Coordinates of C-alpha atoms in Angstrom, one line a residue:
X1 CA 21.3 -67.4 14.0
X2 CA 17.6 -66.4 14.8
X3 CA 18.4 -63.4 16.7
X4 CA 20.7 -62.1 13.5
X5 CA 17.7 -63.0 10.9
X6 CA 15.5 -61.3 13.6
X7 CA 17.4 -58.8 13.7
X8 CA 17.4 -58.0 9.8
X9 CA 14.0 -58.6 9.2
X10 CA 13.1 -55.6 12.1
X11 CA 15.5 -53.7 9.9
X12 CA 14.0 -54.0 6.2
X13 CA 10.8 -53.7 8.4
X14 CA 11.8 -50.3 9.7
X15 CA 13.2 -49.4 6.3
X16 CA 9.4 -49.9 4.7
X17 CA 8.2 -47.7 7.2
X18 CA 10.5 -44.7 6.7
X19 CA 9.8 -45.0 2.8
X20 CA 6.7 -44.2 3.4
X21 CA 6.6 -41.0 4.6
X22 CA 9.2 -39.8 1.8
X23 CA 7.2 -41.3 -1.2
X24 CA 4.3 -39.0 0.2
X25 CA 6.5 -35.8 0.8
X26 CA 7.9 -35.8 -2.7
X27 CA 3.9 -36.7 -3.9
X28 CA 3.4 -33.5 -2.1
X29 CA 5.7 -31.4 -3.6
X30 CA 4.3 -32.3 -7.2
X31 CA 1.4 -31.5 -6.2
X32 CA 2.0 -27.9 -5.0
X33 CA 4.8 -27.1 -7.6
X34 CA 2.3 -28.1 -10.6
X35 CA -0.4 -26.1 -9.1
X36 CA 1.9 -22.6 -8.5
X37 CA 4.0 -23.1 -11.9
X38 CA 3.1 -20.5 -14.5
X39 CA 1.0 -21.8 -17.2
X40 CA -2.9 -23.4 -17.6
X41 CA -3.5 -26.6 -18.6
X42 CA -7.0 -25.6 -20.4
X43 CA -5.4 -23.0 -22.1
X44 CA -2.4 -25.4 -23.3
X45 CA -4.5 -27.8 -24.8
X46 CA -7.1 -25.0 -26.3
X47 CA -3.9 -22.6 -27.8
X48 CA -4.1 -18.9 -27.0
X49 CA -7.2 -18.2 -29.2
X50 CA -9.6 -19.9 -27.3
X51 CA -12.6 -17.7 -25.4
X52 CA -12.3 -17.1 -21.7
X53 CA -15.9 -19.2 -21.5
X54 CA -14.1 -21.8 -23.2
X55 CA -11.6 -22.0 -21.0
X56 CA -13.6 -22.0 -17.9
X57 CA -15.9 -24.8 -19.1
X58 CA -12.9 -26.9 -19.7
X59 CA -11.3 -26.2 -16.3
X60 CA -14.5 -27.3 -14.9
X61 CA -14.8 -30.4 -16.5
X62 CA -11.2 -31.1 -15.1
X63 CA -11.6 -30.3 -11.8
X64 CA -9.2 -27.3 -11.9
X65 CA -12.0 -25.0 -10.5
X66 CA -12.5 -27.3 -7.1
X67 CA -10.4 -26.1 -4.1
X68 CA -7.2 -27.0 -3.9
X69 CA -7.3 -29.3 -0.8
X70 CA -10.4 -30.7 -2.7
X71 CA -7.9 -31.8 -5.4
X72 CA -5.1 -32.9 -3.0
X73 CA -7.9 -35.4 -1.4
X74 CA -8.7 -36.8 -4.6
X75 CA -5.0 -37.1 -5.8
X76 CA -4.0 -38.9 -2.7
X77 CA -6.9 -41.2 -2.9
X78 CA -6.6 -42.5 -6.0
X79 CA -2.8 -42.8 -5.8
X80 CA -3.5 -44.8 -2.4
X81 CA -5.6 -47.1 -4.7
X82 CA -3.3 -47.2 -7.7
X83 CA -5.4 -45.1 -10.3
X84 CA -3.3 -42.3 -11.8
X85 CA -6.2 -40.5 -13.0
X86 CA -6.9 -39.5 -16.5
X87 CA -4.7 -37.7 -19.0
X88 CA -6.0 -33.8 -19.9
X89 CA -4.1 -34.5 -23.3
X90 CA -5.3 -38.1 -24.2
X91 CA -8.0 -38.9 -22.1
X92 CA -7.3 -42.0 -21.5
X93 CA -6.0 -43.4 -18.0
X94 CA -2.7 -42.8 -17.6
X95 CA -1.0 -45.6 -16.1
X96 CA -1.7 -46.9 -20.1
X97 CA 0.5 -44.4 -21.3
X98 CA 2.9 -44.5 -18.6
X99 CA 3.0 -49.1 -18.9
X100 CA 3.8 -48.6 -22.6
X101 CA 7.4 -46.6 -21.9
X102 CA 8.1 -48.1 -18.6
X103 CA 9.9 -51.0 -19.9
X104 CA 12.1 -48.4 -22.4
X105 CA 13.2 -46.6 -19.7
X106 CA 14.1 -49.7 -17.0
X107 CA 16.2 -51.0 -20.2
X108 CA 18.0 -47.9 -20.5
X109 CA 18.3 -47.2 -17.1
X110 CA 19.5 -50.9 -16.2
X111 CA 22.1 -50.9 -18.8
X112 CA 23.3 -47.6 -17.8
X113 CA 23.8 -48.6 -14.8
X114 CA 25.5 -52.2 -15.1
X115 CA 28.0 -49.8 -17.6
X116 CA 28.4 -47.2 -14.6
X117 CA 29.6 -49.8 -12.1
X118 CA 31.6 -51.6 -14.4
X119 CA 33.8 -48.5 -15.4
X120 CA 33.5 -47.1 -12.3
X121 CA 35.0 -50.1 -10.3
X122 CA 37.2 -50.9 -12.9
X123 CA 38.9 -46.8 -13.1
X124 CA 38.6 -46.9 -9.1
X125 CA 40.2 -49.9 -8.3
X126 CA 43.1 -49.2 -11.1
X127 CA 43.8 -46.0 -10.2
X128 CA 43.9 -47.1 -6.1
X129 CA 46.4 -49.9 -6.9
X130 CA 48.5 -47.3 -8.7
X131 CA 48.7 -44.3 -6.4
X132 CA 51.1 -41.2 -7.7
X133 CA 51.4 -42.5 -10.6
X134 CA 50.0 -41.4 -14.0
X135 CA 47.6 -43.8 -14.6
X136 CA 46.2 -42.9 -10.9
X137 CA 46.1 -39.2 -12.2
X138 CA 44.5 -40.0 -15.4
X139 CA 41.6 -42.7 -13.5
X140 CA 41.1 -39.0 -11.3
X141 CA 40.6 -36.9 -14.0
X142 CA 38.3 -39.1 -15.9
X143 CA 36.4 -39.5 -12.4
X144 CA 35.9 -35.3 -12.9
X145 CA 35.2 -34.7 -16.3
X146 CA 32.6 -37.9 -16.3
X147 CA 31.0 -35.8 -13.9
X148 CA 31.3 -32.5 -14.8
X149 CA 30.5 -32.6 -19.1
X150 CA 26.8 -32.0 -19.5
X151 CA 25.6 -35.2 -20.7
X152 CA 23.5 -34.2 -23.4
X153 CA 26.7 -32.3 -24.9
X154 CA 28.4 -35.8 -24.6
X155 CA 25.3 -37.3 -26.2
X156 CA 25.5 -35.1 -29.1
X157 CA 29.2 -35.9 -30.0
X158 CA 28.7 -39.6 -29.5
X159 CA 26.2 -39.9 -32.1
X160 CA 28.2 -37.4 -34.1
X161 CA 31.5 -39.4 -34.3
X162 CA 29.7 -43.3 -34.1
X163 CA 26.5 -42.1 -35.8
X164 CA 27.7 -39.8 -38.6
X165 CA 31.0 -40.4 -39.2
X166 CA 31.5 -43.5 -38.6
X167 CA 28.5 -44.7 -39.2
X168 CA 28.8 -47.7 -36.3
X169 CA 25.6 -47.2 -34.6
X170 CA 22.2 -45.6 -34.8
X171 CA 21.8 -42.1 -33.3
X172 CA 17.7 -42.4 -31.8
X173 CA 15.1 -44.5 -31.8
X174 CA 14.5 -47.9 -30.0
X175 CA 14.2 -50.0 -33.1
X176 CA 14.0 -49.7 -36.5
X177 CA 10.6 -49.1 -38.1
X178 CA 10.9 -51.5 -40.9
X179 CA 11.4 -53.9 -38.7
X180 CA 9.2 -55.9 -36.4
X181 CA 9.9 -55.6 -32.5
X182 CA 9.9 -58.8 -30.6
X183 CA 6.7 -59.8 -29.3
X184 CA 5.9 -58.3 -25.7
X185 CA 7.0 -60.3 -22.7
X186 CA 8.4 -58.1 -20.2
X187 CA 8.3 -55.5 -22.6
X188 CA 12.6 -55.3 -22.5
X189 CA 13.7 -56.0 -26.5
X190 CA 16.6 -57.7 -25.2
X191 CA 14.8 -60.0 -23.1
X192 CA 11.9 -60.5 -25.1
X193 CA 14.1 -61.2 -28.6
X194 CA 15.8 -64.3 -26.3
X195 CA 12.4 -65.3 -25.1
X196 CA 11.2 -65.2 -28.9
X197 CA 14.2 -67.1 -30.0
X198 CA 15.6 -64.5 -32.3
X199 CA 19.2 -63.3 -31.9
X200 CA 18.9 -61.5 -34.8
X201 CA 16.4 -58.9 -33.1
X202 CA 18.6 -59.5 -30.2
X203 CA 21.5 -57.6 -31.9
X204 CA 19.7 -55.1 -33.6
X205 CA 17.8 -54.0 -30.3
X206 CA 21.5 -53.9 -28.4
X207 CA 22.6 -52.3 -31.2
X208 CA 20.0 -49.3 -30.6
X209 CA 21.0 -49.5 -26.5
X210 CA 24.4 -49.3 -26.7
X211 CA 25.0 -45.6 -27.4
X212 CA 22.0 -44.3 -24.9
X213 CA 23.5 -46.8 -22.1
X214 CA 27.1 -45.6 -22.5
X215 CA 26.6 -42.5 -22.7
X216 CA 24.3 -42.2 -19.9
X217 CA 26.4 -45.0 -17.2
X218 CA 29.7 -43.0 -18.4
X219 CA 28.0 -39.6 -17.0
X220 CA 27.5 -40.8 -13.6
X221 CA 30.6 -43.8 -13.3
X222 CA 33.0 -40.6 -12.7
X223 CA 31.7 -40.6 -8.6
X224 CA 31.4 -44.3 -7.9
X225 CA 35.4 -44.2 -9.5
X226 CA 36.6 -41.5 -7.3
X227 CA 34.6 -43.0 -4.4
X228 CA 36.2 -46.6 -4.7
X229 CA 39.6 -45.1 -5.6
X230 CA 39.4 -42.8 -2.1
X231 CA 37.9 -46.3 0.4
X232 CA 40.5 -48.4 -1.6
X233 CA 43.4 -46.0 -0.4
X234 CA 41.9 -46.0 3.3
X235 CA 41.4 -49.3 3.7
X236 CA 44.6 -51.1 2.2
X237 CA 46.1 -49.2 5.2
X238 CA 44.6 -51.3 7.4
X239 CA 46.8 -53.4 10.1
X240 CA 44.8 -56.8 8.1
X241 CA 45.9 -55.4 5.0
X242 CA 49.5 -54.9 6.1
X243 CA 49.5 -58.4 7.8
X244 CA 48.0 -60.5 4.4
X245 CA 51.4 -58.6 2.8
X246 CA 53.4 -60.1 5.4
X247 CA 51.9 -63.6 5.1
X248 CA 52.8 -63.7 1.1
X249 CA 49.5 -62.8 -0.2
X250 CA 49.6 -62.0 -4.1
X251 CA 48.6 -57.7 -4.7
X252 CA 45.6 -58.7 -6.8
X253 CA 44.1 -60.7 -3.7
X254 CA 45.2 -58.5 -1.6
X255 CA 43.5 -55.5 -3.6
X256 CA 40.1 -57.8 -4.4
X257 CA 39.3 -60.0 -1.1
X258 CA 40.6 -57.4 1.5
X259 CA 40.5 -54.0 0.0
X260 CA 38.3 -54.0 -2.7
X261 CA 35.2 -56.2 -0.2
X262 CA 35.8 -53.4 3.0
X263 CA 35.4 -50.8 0.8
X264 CA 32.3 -51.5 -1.0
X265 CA 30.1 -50.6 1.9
X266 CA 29.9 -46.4 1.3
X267 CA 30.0 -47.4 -2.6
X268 CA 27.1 -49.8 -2.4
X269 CA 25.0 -46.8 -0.6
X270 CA 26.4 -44.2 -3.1
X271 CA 24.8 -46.4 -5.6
X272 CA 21.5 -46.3 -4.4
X273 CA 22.2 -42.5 -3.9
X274 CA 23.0 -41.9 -7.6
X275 CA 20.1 -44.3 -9.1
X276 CA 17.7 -41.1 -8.4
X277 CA 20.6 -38.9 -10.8
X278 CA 20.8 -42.1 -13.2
X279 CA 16.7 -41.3 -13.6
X280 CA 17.8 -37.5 -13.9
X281 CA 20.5 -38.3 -16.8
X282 CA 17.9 -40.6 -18.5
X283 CA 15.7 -37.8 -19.0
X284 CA 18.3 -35.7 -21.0
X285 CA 19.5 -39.1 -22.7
X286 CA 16.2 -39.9 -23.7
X287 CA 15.6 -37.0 -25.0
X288 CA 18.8 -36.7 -27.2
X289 CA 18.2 -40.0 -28.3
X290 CA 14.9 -39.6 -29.4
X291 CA 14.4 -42.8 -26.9
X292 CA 10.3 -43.5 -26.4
X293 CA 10.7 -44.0 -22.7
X294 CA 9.2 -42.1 -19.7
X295 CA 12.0 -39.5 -18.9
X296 CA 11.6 -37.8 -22.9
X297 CA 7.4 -38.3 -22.3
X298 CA 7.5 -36.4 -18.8
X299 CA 9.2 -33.5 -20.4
X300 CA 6.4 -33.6 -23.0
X301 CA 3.7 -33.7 -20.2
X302 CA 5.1 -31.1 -18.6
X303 CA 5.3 -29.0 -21.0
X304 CA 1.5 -29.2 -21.8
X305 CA 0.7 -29.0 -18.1
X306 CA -1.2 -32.6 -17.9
X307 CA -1.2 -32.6 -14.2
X308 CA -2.2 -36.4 -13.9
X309 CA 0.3 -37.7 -16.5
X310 CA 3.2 -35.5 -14.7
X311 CA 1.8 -36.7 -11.3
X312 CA 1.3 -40.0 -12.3
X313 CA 5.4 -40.6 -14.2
X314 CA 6.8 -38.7 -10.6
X315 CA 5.2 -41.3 -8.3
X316 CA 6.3 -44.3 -10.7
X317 CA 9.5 -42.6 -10.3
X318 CA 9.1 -42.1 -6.7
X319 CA 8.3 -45.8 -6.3
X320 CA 11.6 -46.8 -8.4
X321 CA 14.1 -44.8 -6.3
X322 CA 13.0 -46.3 -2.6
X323 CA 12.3 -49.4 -4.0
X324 CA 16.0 -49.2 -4.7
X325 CA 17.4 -47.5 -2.1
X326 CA 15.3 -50.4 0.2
X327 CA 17.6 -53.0 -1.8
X328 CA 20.6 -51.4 -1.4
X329 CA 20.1 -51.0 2.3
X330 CA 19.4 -54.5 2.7
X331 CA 22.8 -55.4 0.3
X332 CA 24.8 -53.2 2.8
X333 CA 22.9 -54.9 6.1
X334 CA 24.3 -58.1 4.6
X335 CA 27.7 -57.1 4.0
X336 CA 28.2 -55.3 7.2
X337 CA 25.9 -57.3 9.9
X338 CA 26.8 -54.0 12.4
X339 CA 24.3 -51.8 10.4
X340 CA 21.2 -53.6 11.3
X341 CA 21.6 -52.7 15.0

């Protein structure tokens, strides 16, 4: 017993110390790709009519006219101690602006994912049960064209079939602005409305997630289906398969506690894999939306070249994707005891 909780521990340990170096290679990157794009963030924020002295006295009081290794330092140091710097647009810090559209974007992206895994078990684990058949071909196709449809263009005919001509559910915004939002808890609406004791805000802030999530878990459930449809298929070959047939086992447990449980190891990892895509898709969702999370507000950022906010929402970002590919690692360590050796 204590050498296999020894033996995890070294593992997560080893898994904190490879994170490392890969948060600060994509901080990097930002860093250089910013500084080599087109485009000046004193002449954004000035407009094209501005005087070249102008311009040059702005960029000084930015720090744009310092060497660039003289900028890298001071990036890296204050990300080391947690201060994101201050916004060229708003000039104000900008982990304030980046804490007040956190929270949209965790609700968005939490619910997208819960509805990607869902369908994408779901679609997978039908169509493996029903191999050659036509609901296996139909569960395969659905896996391709989930995938494949730009997600904004299925954004855009979601809210115009359940937002216009149906009228079902709103097409952007987080909440309506005649009415007040829950008071800030955790800043989630869901959570906070059943926190505030009102179930009434409850259902109008699910009411505003449901079309965002949907659409944005249904864009990337197409691979986690095709995935647990193909380990399904492999491993209800398996001699311990075969011999719970023999024994009497029922399908379904057959399918749930021996094919479905073997095969969730690649799927579990895919999952942390896709979480960095479920951040790309939120972007575009957010956007079509009109939902005031991070994703939408880094395109805006960008956009105007504000170095610190766009360096600043990446490394949030960064943080996000290893602190869940960390948990999914662990999650797979657990279920298969072999990985941590």
């Amino acid at each position: 017993m204590g050498r296999k909780s020894g033996s995890l521990l070294n593992y997560i340990i080893v898994r904190l110390l490879l994170t490392l170096p890969m948060v600060f290679i994509l901080l990097t990157l930002v860093f250089v790709l910013l500084r080599v794009a087109p485009g000046d963030p004193a002449s954004a924020m000035l407009g094209g009519h501005a005087s070249t002295e102008v311009i040059e006295e702005l960029r000084e009081q930015m720090g744009l006219n310092d060497p660039i290794l003289v900028q890298y330092g001071r990036y890296l140091a204050d990300v080391c101690r947690g201060d994101f710097g201050i916004s060229f647009r708003f000039k104000v810090p900008v982990w304030d602006l980046i804490r007040n559209r956190l929270s949209a974007t965790l609700e968005l992206v939490t619910c997208g994912f819960i509805v990607a895994v869902i369908i994408g078990l779901s679609v997978g684990v039908f169509s493996a049960n029903r191999r050659g058949k036509i609901w296996d071909f139909l569960g395969d196709s659905y896996g391709i064209l989930s995938y494949a449809f730009p997600i904004f263009w299925i954004g855009i005919m979601a809210q115009l079939l359940f937002g216009v001509y149906l009228g079902w559910l709103p097409t952007s915004g987080r909440f309506p602005g005649v009415v007040i939002p829950p008071a800030t808890h955790t800043g989630l609406f869901l959570i906070d409305s059943l926190l505030e004791g009102r179930l009434d805000k409850f259902l109008v802030a699910l009411k505003y997630l449901v079309l965002p999530s949907l659409i944005l878990g249904i864009a990337i459930s197409g691979i986690f289906a095709r995935m647990v449809r193909t380990n399904m298929l492999q491993t209800l070959k398996a001699d311990y398969v075969v011999a719970a047939r023999a024994r009497g086992v029922k399908e379904r447990w057959v399918s749930l506690r021996h094919g479905l449980r073997n095969a969730l190891v690649p799927v579990v990892t895919m999952l942390g894999l896709q979480f960095a895509v479920l951040l790309g898709g939120a972007v575009l969702t957010e956007t079509t939306f009109s939902w005031p999370g991070l994703a939408s507000f880094l395109v805006q950022r960008l956009l105007e070249r504000d170095y610190p906010s766009v360096q600043g929402i990446v490394t949030v970002f960064a943080l996000m994707v290893a602190g869940v590919s960390i948990v999914i690692d662990i999650i797979n360590a657990l279920i298969d005891p072999r990985i941590r050796y």
